[in-house]
Amino acid sequence: MQPHHCSNRSGSPVPFLRLALVLLISLASPASSCTEQERSSLLQLLAGLSRDGGLKASWRNGTDCCTWEGITCSGPSRTVTDVSLASRGLEGSISPFLGNLTGLLRLNLSRNSLSGGLPLELVSSSSIIVLDVSFNRLTGGLSELPSSTPARPLQVLNISSNLFTGRFPTSTWEVMKSLVVLNASTNGFTGQIPTTPCASAPSLAVLELSFNELSGNIPPGLSNCSMLKLLRAGYNNLSGTLPDELFKVTSLEHLSLPSNWLEGSLSGIGKLTNLVTLDLGGNELSGNIPESIGELKRLEELHLEHNSMSGELPSTLSNCTHLVTIDLKSNQFSGELTKVNFTSLPNLQNLDLLYNNFTGTIPESIYSCSRLTALRLSENNFHGQLSEKIGNLKFLSFLSLVGNSLTNLTRTLQILRSTRSLTTLLIGFNFMNETMPEDDSIDGFENLQVLSISDCSLSGKIPDCLSKLPNLEMLLLHNNQLTGPIPDWISSLNFLFYLDLSNNSLTGEISSSLMDMPMLKSNKTAPKVFELPVYDRSPFMQYLMPSAFPKVLNLGTNNFTGLIPEKIGELKALSSLNLSSNQLSGEIPETIGNLTNLQLLDLSGNHLTGAIPGALNNLHFLSKFNISSNDLEGPIPTVGQLSTFPNSSYDGNPKLCGPMLVNQCGSAETPLITQKRRKKKGVFALAFGVFFGGVAILFLLARLFVMFRGTSFMTKKEEQQQR
Ligand SMILES: *[C@@H]1O[C@H](CO)[C@@H](O)[C@H](O)[C@H]1NC(C)=O
Ligand SMILES: *[C@@H]1O[C@H](CO)[C@@H](O)[C@H](O)[C@H]1NC(C)=O
Ligand SMILES: *[C@@H]1O[C@H](CO)[C@@H](O)[C@H](O)[C@H]1NC(C)=O
Ligand SMILES: *[C@@H]1O[C@H](CO)[C@@H](O)[C@H](O)[C@H]1NC(C)=O
Ligand SMILES: *[C@@H]1O[C@H](CO)[C@@H](O)[C@H](O)[C@H]1NC(C)=O
Ligand SMILES: *[C@@H]1O[C@H](CO)[C@@H](O)[C@H](O)[C@H]1NC(C)=O
Ligand SMILES: *[C@@H]1O[C@H](CO)[C@@H](O)[C@H](O)[C@H]1NC(C)=O
Ligand SMILES: *[C@@H]1O[C@H](CO)[C@@H](O)[C@H](O)[C@H]1NC(C)=O
Ligand SMILES: *[C@@H]1O[C@H](CO)[C@@H](O)[C@H](O)[C@H]1NC(C)=O
Ligand SMILES: *[C@@H]1O[C@H](CO)[C@@H](O)[C@H](O)[C@H]1NC(C)=O
Ligand SMILES: *[C@@H]1O[C@H](CO)[C@@H](O)[C@H](O)[C@H]1NC(C)=O
Ligand SMILES: *[C@@H]1O[C@H](CO)[C@@H](O)[C@H](O)[C@H]1NC(C)=O
């Protein structure tokens, strides 16, 4: 009960007396404040709930419903005006009887688990102004209202994050003449955006339709929306050209239409001078960024990634001095960046130009964006050396320069050590044929967690300075020409869980210190989150954090000699173990059977001898297995996980025998009875294997051979399919 409402409104010269009076009256006769019909309507709601979140305790018949939890009554006649039951764990359906609360202004049932439909009586209520049923499990469509229905007062309708389907009813739309906010995002609505959304609702300011299945064009009729501030319809199937009329909605502050099939150019964008957010990523836009972008003086977020835009960036981009994020990745932009004066973008925090065709040197003015935290210039044609001014970027945490033609690795590392906040450094596919610096003076980097200097054909050794990176989690030095042994300090990197040294010329034995790597022994993960999503070479995956990567030890294609250590069985967290194409000898240790998380095991192309250990059948998640081209002998298992792999997993071992190989095992070795039994089990194992294999192969396809290049992106279709 809120008697002060009344005293506030009364303007009475003696508010205290009035307050006391109201209190007295409502105490003396509770029923006088809540009509029988209101009480019964609310009790109908309660009756429709299968879980009431404890409402029963206060919602008792015979008591004043204005005192019930979640109910507010206002006005001199004490009518129920607010029903606020958000986040109460309610289950069941929404009673149409709520429509009998003739004074109800606001109904908030958001964040419960309500199911069933949204009663037409509420949408068409002649009193409700704010209706919020978002974050429930409501189903069905929005019913049509006869267009003869008089105008309704509803101003805010939030039905987002439910399971609604069907088309948006046009006649209902027409009677919502007071609508200011409509949020219908994250449902299953189909059909088109209403053709003239503001013809009937001239005050519409927020239209949020993202994450549905809407199709058709962006309606030209939007041009009537003179109050529209926010238009979001991303992650739908909208298509067609961006209409010129869209650029006439000059009131727009947030225009967000990502992941659709929209075409056209941004030539009219300069008219939307109030824009703060422009997100048209993941469409099929073409053309360049027009000079007129400079008119968008309030712009903070510019997302045009994954389109087919081209041309140079206009110098006028520097006029958008409030820019915080520029994401242009995966387009065909070209030319020199030096045209843009980044000095006038002091708020810039994220600049992502991945996968374009920019040329020239990295513009010096970038180094004056002192708030920059993430900078990705990967997969362009930048050349030259990094400037030492990058040390100005005190907050730079993510730097990716992969796949350019930068030179002088030694200098690059010397310069970067002064960027103390760096956690992710990806600089592979540069510095071709240079030498890995040995210089111990390359210290700093104390916060580095992910380091990739792969694919540079670097000569030299694994540098000792890496031993001073106590937080390193992922180290990728594959596809170089490094020589020498794996240093013993490797086990002192307490957080390292991903080590790819494949395709080098490393020598020596597989050091026992590798068997002591703490993160490979335990299932612990580190909580770091990437500032920008990192893309895998495969078209499927985008990684938001390192711990999404599997735990990997890849020493393949080197010149390692000696035995595979027994202790390898202690690296229980490993998902992928690749020792292929080395000079390893001796037997496959039984203990590998203890690595029960393994999804990939590749020991091919060595000189391994002896029998295949039966314990390998314990590796139930194994989906890639290769022991070909060794000198193994004896039978290939005919049951269990190992029997599910093709011949090619075993090829090139002349002394192996098995039913699938040319070299059959002696029939005396396998008695008939067990063979029969085995067959049955074999079928089960195969089905099991295929099921798991299928899941895991997808997983592996997506996650293996990580190069941090981002050369291939989800095509539009794949992106859509993924959703
Ligand atoms: C509430 O009480 C009234 C009068 O006592 C009665 O008519 C009505 O049926 C009751 N409602 C419920 C839901 O029990
Ligand atoms: C209350 O609402 C129900 C469901 O909409 C309706 O059938 C009934 O006629 C209404 N009762 C009154 C008294 O308005
Ligand atoms: C409904 O209640 C929730 C939780 O209190 C709140 O976040 C939301 O803003 C409310 N809805 C409206 C339209 O005010
Ligand atoms: C529903 O949308 C309205 C208007 O945008 C907003 O005020 C409200 O907070 C939203 N409800 C929830 C639960 O987020
Ligand atoms: C916009 O940028 C251009 C080129 O950088 C500059 O000459 C012009 O003065 C700027 N205009 C405004 C209004 O800031
Ligand atoms: C770049 O912008 C800064 C600040 O806006 C200005 O001082 C500087 O002269 C500009 N540089 C060029 C080359 O235009
Ligand atoms: C990238 O730029 C280079 C040099 O300007 C040009 O030769 C090449 O055709 C461009 N590639 C694409 C895909 O636009
Ligand atoms: C690389 O940078 C160093 C300074 O760190 C310099 O001494 C050396 O000459 C540079 N090498 C080349 C090839 O430019
Ligand atoms: C690197 O070395 C290889 C082999 O010697 C050579 O073919 C290639 O052109 C070199 N690349 C560069 C950029 O120097
Ligand atoms: C391994 O060593 C042999 C002989 O020392 C050499 O011929 C071969 O190229 C080396 N392989 C690799 C991958 O470095
Ligand atoms: C890690 O292993 C411990 C003990 O083996 C287990 O209790 C825990 O649930 C595991 N954690 C994860 C995230 O798998
Ligand atoms: C590891 O494997 C060996 C051989 O298969 C076995 O004897 C041993 O008990 C296993 N150790 C653990 C900790 O599971």
PDB file of N, CA and C and ligand atoms in Angstrom, residues 522-525 597, ligand 11:
ATOM      1  N   SER A 522      46.438 -31.615 -15.696  1.00  0.00           N
ATOM      2  CA  SER A 522      45.171 -31.425 -14.986  1.00  0.00           C
ATOM      3  C   SER A 522      44.154 -30.784 -15.927  1.00  0.00           C
ATOM      4  N   ASN A 523      42.895 -30.852 -15.561  1.00  0.00           N
ATOM      5  CA  ASN A 523      41.839 -30.300 -16.411  1.00  0.00           C
ATOM      6  C   ASN A 523      41.587 -28.825 -16.131  1.00  0.00           C
ATOM      7  N   LYS A 524      42.530 -28.165 -15.462  1.00  0.00           N
ATOM      8  CA  LYS A 524      42.336 -26.735 -15.167  1.00  0.00           C
ATOM      9  C   LYS A 524      42.347 -25.917 -16.447  1.00  0.00           C
ATOM     10  N   THR A 525      41.588 -24.824 -16.470  1.00  0.00           N
ATOM     11  CA  THR A 525      41.654 -23.906 -17.595  1.00  0.00           C
ATOM     12  C   THR A 525      41.821 -22.492 -17.060  1.00  0.00           C
ATOM     13  N   ASN A 597      41.148 -38.405 -22.667  1.00  0.00           N
ATOM     14  CA  ASN A 597      40.508 -37.277 -23.362  1.00  0.00           C
ATOM     15  C   ASN A 597      40.947 -37.148 -24.808  1.00  0.00           C
TER      16      ASN A 597
HETATM   17  C1  LIG B  11      38.525 -31.732 -13.073  1.00  0.00           C
HETATM   18  O1  LIG B  11      38.913 -32.907 -12.390  1.00  0.00           O
HETATM   19  C2  LIG B  11      38.415 -32.992 -11.064  1.00  0.00           C
HETATM   20  C3  LIG B  11      39.031 -34.199 -10.386  1.00  0.00           C
HETATM   21  O2  LIG B  11      39.422 -35.149 -11.321  1.00  0.00           O
HETATM   22  C4  LIG B  11      36.904 -33.062 -11.114  1.00  0.00           C
HETATM   23  O3  LIG B  11      36.386 -33.127  -9.826  1.00  0.00           O
HETATM   24  C5  LIG B  11      36.397 -31.800 -11.816  1.00  0.00           C
HETATM   25  O4  LIG B  11      35.001 -31.853 -11.972  1.00  0.00           O
HETATM   26  C6  LIG B  11      37.023 -31.644 -13.188  1.00  0.00           C
HETATM   27  N1  LIG B  11      36.649 -30.348 -13.716  1.00  0.00           N
HETATM   28  C7  LIG B  11      36.250 -30.197 -14.985  1.00  0.00           C
HETATM   29  C8  LIG B  11      35.928 -28.805 -15.394  1.00  0.00           C
HETATM   30  O5  LIG B  11      36.160 -31.124 -15.783  1.00  0.00           O
END
